[in-house]
Amino acid sequence: MHQWPSPPKVNSSKPVLTNGAIPAIVEKNGLYNETPVLQDFRGLLQATDNNRYKIVLSDGKYSYAFAMLSAQLNHLIADGKLEIFTVVKVVRFTVNSVIAKAPATDKVYNKIITLHDVELLVSGKEVRSN
């Protein structure tokens, strides 16, 4: 699990992040039956070559840098709705393994969380103002 600095605390009247959801999602290869509340916690928005945005997710306890938006959610970035510290309910996602390092004898797999459907709960601006 990749550790990043702790995200700002969400006001108690706001949705609570689902602590521990990220390792459960990754370890179960996406066979996680909940709709976790997570936070987009990234320092820099990056678009990949195929127009997908890399994001860093936080569940309040763990952060995970191997995450991205599906192309159909790009409008959330373009419209400024999904920004740093935005809190979302993850409605639909997948987890895929990709080879990160492939010498003949030493394969390393990374698990990529791809968000396909999210519900925006608290804007990043609102989180930062608390």
Coordinates of N, CA and C in Angstrom, one line a residue:
M1 N 0.8 -1.2 0.0 CA 0.0 0.0 0.0 C 0.9 1.2 0.0
H2 N 0.6 2.2 -0.8 CA 1.4 3.4 -0.9 C 0.8 4.4 0.1
Q3 N 1.7 5.0 0.9 CA 1.3 6.0 1.9 C 1.6 7.4 1.4
W4 N 0.6 8.2 1.5 CA 0.7 9.6 1.2 C 0.4 10.4 2.4
P5 N 0.6 11.7 2.4 CA 0.2 12.5 3.6 C -1.3 12.4 3.8
S6 N -1.7 12.6 5.0 CA -3.1 12.5 5.3 C -3.9 13.6 4.7
P7 N -5.1 13.3 4.1 CA -5.9 14.3 3.5 C -6.6 15.1 4.6
P8 N -7.1 16.3 4.2 CA -7.8 17.1 5.2 C -9.0 16.4 5.8
K9 N -9.3 16.6 7.0 CA -10.5 16.0 7.6 C -11.8 16.6 7.0
V10 N -12.7 15.7 6.8 CA -14.0 16.2 6.3 C -14.9 16.5 7.5
N11 N -15.6 17.6 7.5 CA -16.4 18.1 8.5 C -17.4 17.0 8.9
S12 N -17.7 16.9 10.2 CA -18.5 15.8 10.7 C -19.9 15.8 10.1
S13 N -20.4 16.9 9.7 CA -21.7 16.9 9.0 C -21.6 16.4 7.6
K14 N -20.5 16.2 7.1 CA -20.3 15.7 5.8 C -20.1 14.2 5.8
P15 N -20.2 13.6 4.6 CA -20.0 12.1 4.5 C -18.7 11.7 5.1
V16 N -18.7 10.6 5.8 CA -17.4 10.0 6.4 C -16.8 9.1 5.3
L17 N -15.5 9.2 5.2 CA -14.7 8.4 4.3 C -14.8 6.9 4.8
T18 N -14.8 6.0 3.9 CA -14.9 4.6 4.3 C -13.5 4.0 4.6
N19 N -13.0 4.2 5.9 CA -11.7 3.8 6.3 C -11.5 2.3 6.0
G20 N -10.3 2.0 5.3 CA -9.9 0.7 5.0 C -10.5 0.1 3.7
A21 N -11.3 0.9 3.0 CA -11.9 0.4 1.8 C -10.8 0.1 0.7
I22 N -9.8 0.9 0.6 CA -8.8 0.7 -0.5 C -8.1 -0.6 -0.4
P23 N -7.6 -1.0 0.7 CA -7.0 -2.4 0.7 C -8.0 -3.5 0.4
A24 N -9.2 -3.3 0.9 CA -10.2 -4.3 0.7 C -10.5 -4.4 -0.8
I25 N -10.6 -3.3 -1.5 CA -10.9 -3.3 -2.9 C -9.8 -3.9 -3.7
V26 N -8.5 -3.5 -3.4 CA -7.4 -4.0 -4.1 C -7.2 -5.5 -3.9
E27 N -7.2 -5.9 -2.6 CA -7.0 -7.3 -2.3 C -8.0 -8.3 -2.8
K28 N -9.3 -7.8 -2.9 CA -10.3 -8.6 -3.4 C -10.5 -8.5 -4.9
N29 N -9.6 -7.8 -5.6 CA -9.6 -7.6 -7.0 C -10.9 -7.0 -7.5
G30 N -11.5 -6.1 -6.8 CA -12.7 -5.4 -7.2 C -13.9 -6.1 -6.7
L31 N -13.8 -7.3 -6.1 CA -15.0 -8.0 -5.6 C -15.4 -7.5 -4.2
Y32 N -15.6 -6.2 -4.1 CA -16.0 -5.4 -2.9 C -17.4 -5.0 -3.1
N33 N -18.3 -5.4 -2.3 CA -19.7 -5.2 -2.5 C -20.3 -3.9 -1.9
E34 N -19.5 -3.1 -1.4 CA -20.0 -1.8 -0.9 C -19.8 -0.7 -1.9
T35 N -20.4 0.5 -1.5 CA -20.2 1.7 -2.3 C -19.4 2.6 -1.4
P36 N -18.1 2.5 -1.5 CA -17.3 3.3 -0.5 C -17.3 4.8 -0.8
V37 N -17.1 5.5 0.2 CA -16.9 7.0 0.1 C -15.4 7.2 0.2
L38 N -14.9 7.8 -0.9 CA -13.4 8.0 -1.0 C -13.2 9.5 -1.4
Q39 N -12.0 9.9 -1.3 CA -11.6 11.3 -1.6 C -10.5 11.3 -2.6
D40 N -10.7 12.2 -3.6 CA -9.7 12.4 -4.6 C -8.6 13.2 -4.0
F41 N -7.4 12.6 -3.8 CA -6.3 13.3 -3.1 C -5.1 13.3 -3.9
R42 N -5.0 14.2 -4.8 CA -3.9 14.2 -5.7 C -3.3 15.6 -5.7
G43 N -2.0 15.7 -6.0 CA -1.3 16.9 -6.1 C -1.3 17.5 -7.5
L44 N -1.4 16.6 -8.5 CA -1.4 17.1 -9.9 C -2.2 16.2 -10.7
L45 N -3.1 16.8 -11.5 CA -3.9 16.0 -12.4 C -3.1 15.7 -13.7
Q46 N -3.1 14.4 -14.0 CA -2.3 13.9 -15.2 C -3.2 13.2 -16.1
A47 N -3.2 13.5 -17.4 CA -3.9 12.8 -18.4 C -2.9 11.8 -19.0
T48 N -3.4 10.6 -19.3 CA -2.5 9.6 -19.9 C -2.7 9.7 -21.4
D49 N -1.9 9.0 -22.2 CA -2.0 9.0 -23.6 C -3.4 8.7 -24.2
N50 N -4.1 7.9 -23.5 CA -5.5 7.6 -24.0 C -6.6 8.4 -23.4
N51 N -6.3 9.6 -22.9 CA -7.2 10.5 -22.4 C -7.9 10.0 -21.1
R52 N -7.2 9.3 -20.3 CA -7.7 9.0 -19.0 C -6.9 9.7 -18.0
Y53 N -7.6 10.1 -16.9 CA -6.9 10.9 -15.8 C -6.5 10.0 -14.7
K54 N -5.2 10.1 -14.3 CA -4.7 9.4 -13.1 C -5.2 10.2 -11.9
I55 N -5.5 9.5 -10.9 CA -5.9 10.2 -9.6 C -5.3 9.4 -8.5
V56 N -5.3 10.0 -7.3 CA -4.8 9.4 -6.1 C -6.1 9.4 -5.2
L57 N -6.4 8.2 -4.7 CA -7.6 8.0 -3.9 C -7.2 7.9 -2.4
S58 N -8.1 8.3 -1.6 CA -7.9 8.2 -0.1 C -9.2 7.7 0.5
D59 N -9.0 6.7 1.4 CA -10.2 6.3 2.2 C -10.2 6.8 3.6
G60 N -9.3 7.8 3.9 CA -9.2 8.4 5.2 C -8.1 7.7 6.0
K61 N -7.7 6.5 5.7 CA -6.7 5.8 6.3 C -5.5 5.5 5.4
Y62 N -5.9 5.0 4.2 CA -4.9 4.7 3.1 C -5.1 5.5 1.9
S63 N -4.0 5.8 1.2 CA -4.0 6.4 -0.1 C -3.5 5.4 -1.1
Y64 N -4.0 5.6 -2.4 CA -3.6 4.7 -3.4 C -3.4 5.5 -4.7
A65 N -2.2 5.4 -5.3 CA -1.8 6.2 -6.4 C -2.1 5.5 -7.8
F66 N -2.5 4.2 -7.7 CA -2.7 3.5 -9.0 C -4.2 3.5 -9.3
A67 N -4.8 4.6 -9.6 CA -6.2 4.8 -9.8 C -6.4 5.8 -11.0
M68 N -7.5 5.6 -11.7 CA -7.8 6.4 -12.8 C -9.3 6.5 -13.1
L69 N -9.7 7.5 -13.8 CA -11.1 7.7 -14.2 C -11.3 7.0 -15.5
S70 N -12.4 6.4 -15.7 CA -12.8 5.9 -17.1 C -13.0 7.1 -18.0
A71 N -12.9 6.9 -19.3 CA -13.0 8.0 -20.2 C -14.4 8.7 -20.1
Q72 N -15.5 7.9 -19.8 CA -16.8 8.5 -19.7 C -16.9 9.5 -18.5
L73 N -16.0 9.5 -17.6 CA -16.0 10.5 -16.5 C -15.1 11.7 -16.7
N74 N -14.5 11.8 -17.9 CA -13.6 12.9 -18.2 C -14.3 14.3 -18.0
H75 N -15.6 14.3 -18.3 CA -16.4 15.5 -18.2 C -16.4 16.1 -16.8
L76 N -16.2 15.3 -15.8 CA -16.2 15.8 -14.4 C -14.9 16.6 -14.2
I77 N -13.8 16.3 -14.9 CA -12.6 17.1 -14.8 C -12.8 18.3 -15.6
A78 N -13.3 18.2 -16.9 CA -13.4 19.3 -17.8 C -14.4 20.4 -17.2
D79 N -15.4 19.9 -16.5 CA -16.4 20.8 -15.9 C -16.0 21.4 -14.6
G80 N -14.8 20.9 -14.1 CA -14.3 21.4 -12.8 C -15.1 20.8 -11.6
K81 N -15.8 19.7 -11.8 CA -16.6 19.1 -10.7 C -15.8 18.2 -9.8
L82 N -14.8 17.5 -10.5 CA -13.9 16.6 -9.7 C -12.6 17.3 -9.7
E83 N -12.2 17.7 -8.5 CA -10.9 18.4 -8.2 C -10.3 17.8 -7.0
I84 N -9.1 18.3 -6.7 CA -8.4 17.8 -5.5 C -9.3 17.9 -4.3
F85 N -9.3 16.9 -3.5 CA -10.1 16.8 -2.2 C -11.6 16.6 -2.4
T86 N -12.1 16.4 -3.6 CA -13.5 16.1 -3.7 C -13.8 14.8 -3.1
V87 N -14.9 14.7 -2.4 CA -15.4 13.5 -1.8 C -16.4 12.8 -2.7
V88 N -16.3 11.6 -3.0 CA -17.2 10.9 -3.9 C -17.7 9.6 -3.3
K89 N -18.8 9.1 -3.7 CA -19.3 7.8 -3.4 C -19.0 7.0 -4.7
V90 N -18.3 5.9 -4.6 CA -17.9 5.1 -5.8 C -19.0 4.1 -6.0
V91 N -19.7 4.3 -7.1 CA -20.8 3.5 -7.4 C -20.4 2.2 -8.2
R92 N -19.5 2.4 -9.2 CA -19.0 1.3 -10.0 C -17.5 1.5 -10.3
F93 N -16.8 0.4 -10.2 CA -15.3 0.4 -10.4 C -14.9 -0.9 -10.9
T94 N -13.7 -1.0 -11.4 CA -13.0 -2.3 -11.7 C -11.6 -2.2 -11.2
V95 N -11.0 -3.4 -11.0 CA -9.6 -3.5 -10.6 C -9.0 -4.4 -11.6
N96 N -7.9 -3.9 -12.3 CA -7.2 -4.7 -13.3 C -5.7 -4.8 -12.9
S97 N -5.1 -5.9 -13.2 CA -3.6 -6.1 -13.0 C -2.9 -5.8 -14.2
V98 N -1.9 -5.0 -14.1 CA -1.0 -4.7 -15.3 C 0.4 -5.0 -15.0
I99 N 1.2 -5.3 -15.9 CA 2.6 -5.6 -15.7 C 3.3 -4.3 -15.7
A100 N 4.0 -4.0 -14.6 CA 4.7 -2.7 -14.5 C 6.2 -2.9 -14.9
K101 N 6.7 -4.1 -14.7 CA 8.1 -4.3 -14.9 C 8.2 -5.8 -15.5
A102 N 8.7 -5.9 -16.7 CA 8.6 -7.2 -17.3 C 9.9 -7.8 -17.8
P103 N 11.0 -7.8 -17.0 CA 12.1 -8.7 -17.5 C 11.7 -10.1 -17.5
A104 N 12.3 -10.9 -18.2 CA 11.9 -12.3 -18.5 C 11.6 -13.1 -17.2
T105 N 12.3 -12.8 -16.1 CA 12.1 -13.6 -14.9 C 11.5 -12.9 -13.8
D106 N 11.2 -11.6 -13.9 CA 10.8 -10.8 -12.8 C 9.6 -9.9 -13.1
K107 N 8.4 -10.5 -13.2 CA 7.2 -9.7 -13.5 C 6.7 -9.1 -12.2
V108 N 6.3 -7.8 -12.3 CA 5.7 -7.1 -11.2 C 4.3 -6.6 -11.7
Y109 N 3.3 -6.9 -10.9 CA 2.0 -6.5 -11.3 C 1.5 -5.4 -10.4
N110 N 0.9 -4.4 -11.0 CA 0.2 -3.3 -10.3 C -1.2 -3.5 -10.5
K111 N -2.0 -3.2 -9.5 CA -3.5 -3.3 -9.6 C -4.0 -1.9 -9.8
I112 N -4.7 -1.7 -10.8 CA -5.2 -0.3 -11.2 C -6.7 -0.3 -10.9
I113 N -7.1 0.7 -10.0 CA -8.5 0.9 -9.8 C -9.0 1.9 -10.8
T114 N -10.1 1.5 -11.6 CA -10.7 2.4 -12.6 C -12.1 2.7 -12.1
L115 N -12.3 4.0 -11.9 CA -13.7 4.5 -11.5 C -14.5 4.6 -12.8
H116 N -15.7 4.0 -12.8 CA -16.6 4.1 -13.9 C -17.9 4.9 -13.6
D117 N -18.3 5.0 -12.3 CA -19.4 5.8 -12.0 C -19.2 6.3 -10.5
V118 N -19.4 7.6 -10.3 CA -19.2 8.1 -9.0 C -20.4 9.1 -8.8
E119 N -20.6 9.3 -7.5 CA -21.6 10.3 -7.1 C -20.8 11.4 -6.3
L120 N -20.8 12.6 -6.8 CA -20.1 13.7 -6.1 C -20.9 14.1 -4.8
L121 N -20.1 14.0 -3.7 CA -20.8 14.3 -2.4 C -20.4 15.7 -1.8
V122 N -19.1 16.0 -1.8 CA -18.6 17.2 -1.3 C -17.5 17.8 -2.2
S123 N -17.6 19.0 -2.7 CA -16.6 19.6 -3.6 C -15.3 19.8 -2.9
G124 N -14.3 19.8 -3.6 CA -12.9 20.0 -3.1 C -12.9 21.4 -2.4
K125 N -13.5 22.4 -3.0 CA -13.5 23.7 -2.5 C -14.2 23.8 -1.1
E126 N -15.3 23.0 -0.9 CA -16.0 23.0 0.3 C -15.1 22.3 1.4
V127 N -14.4 21.2 1.0 CA -13.6 20.5 2.0 C -12.5 21.4 2.4
R128 N -11.8 22.1 1.5 CA -10.7 23.0 1.8 C -11.2 24.2 2.7
S129 N -12.4 24.6 2.6 CA -12.9 25.8 3.4 C -13.2 25.4 4.8
N130 N -13.3 24.1 5.1 CA -13.6 23.7 6.5 C -12.4 23.6 7.4

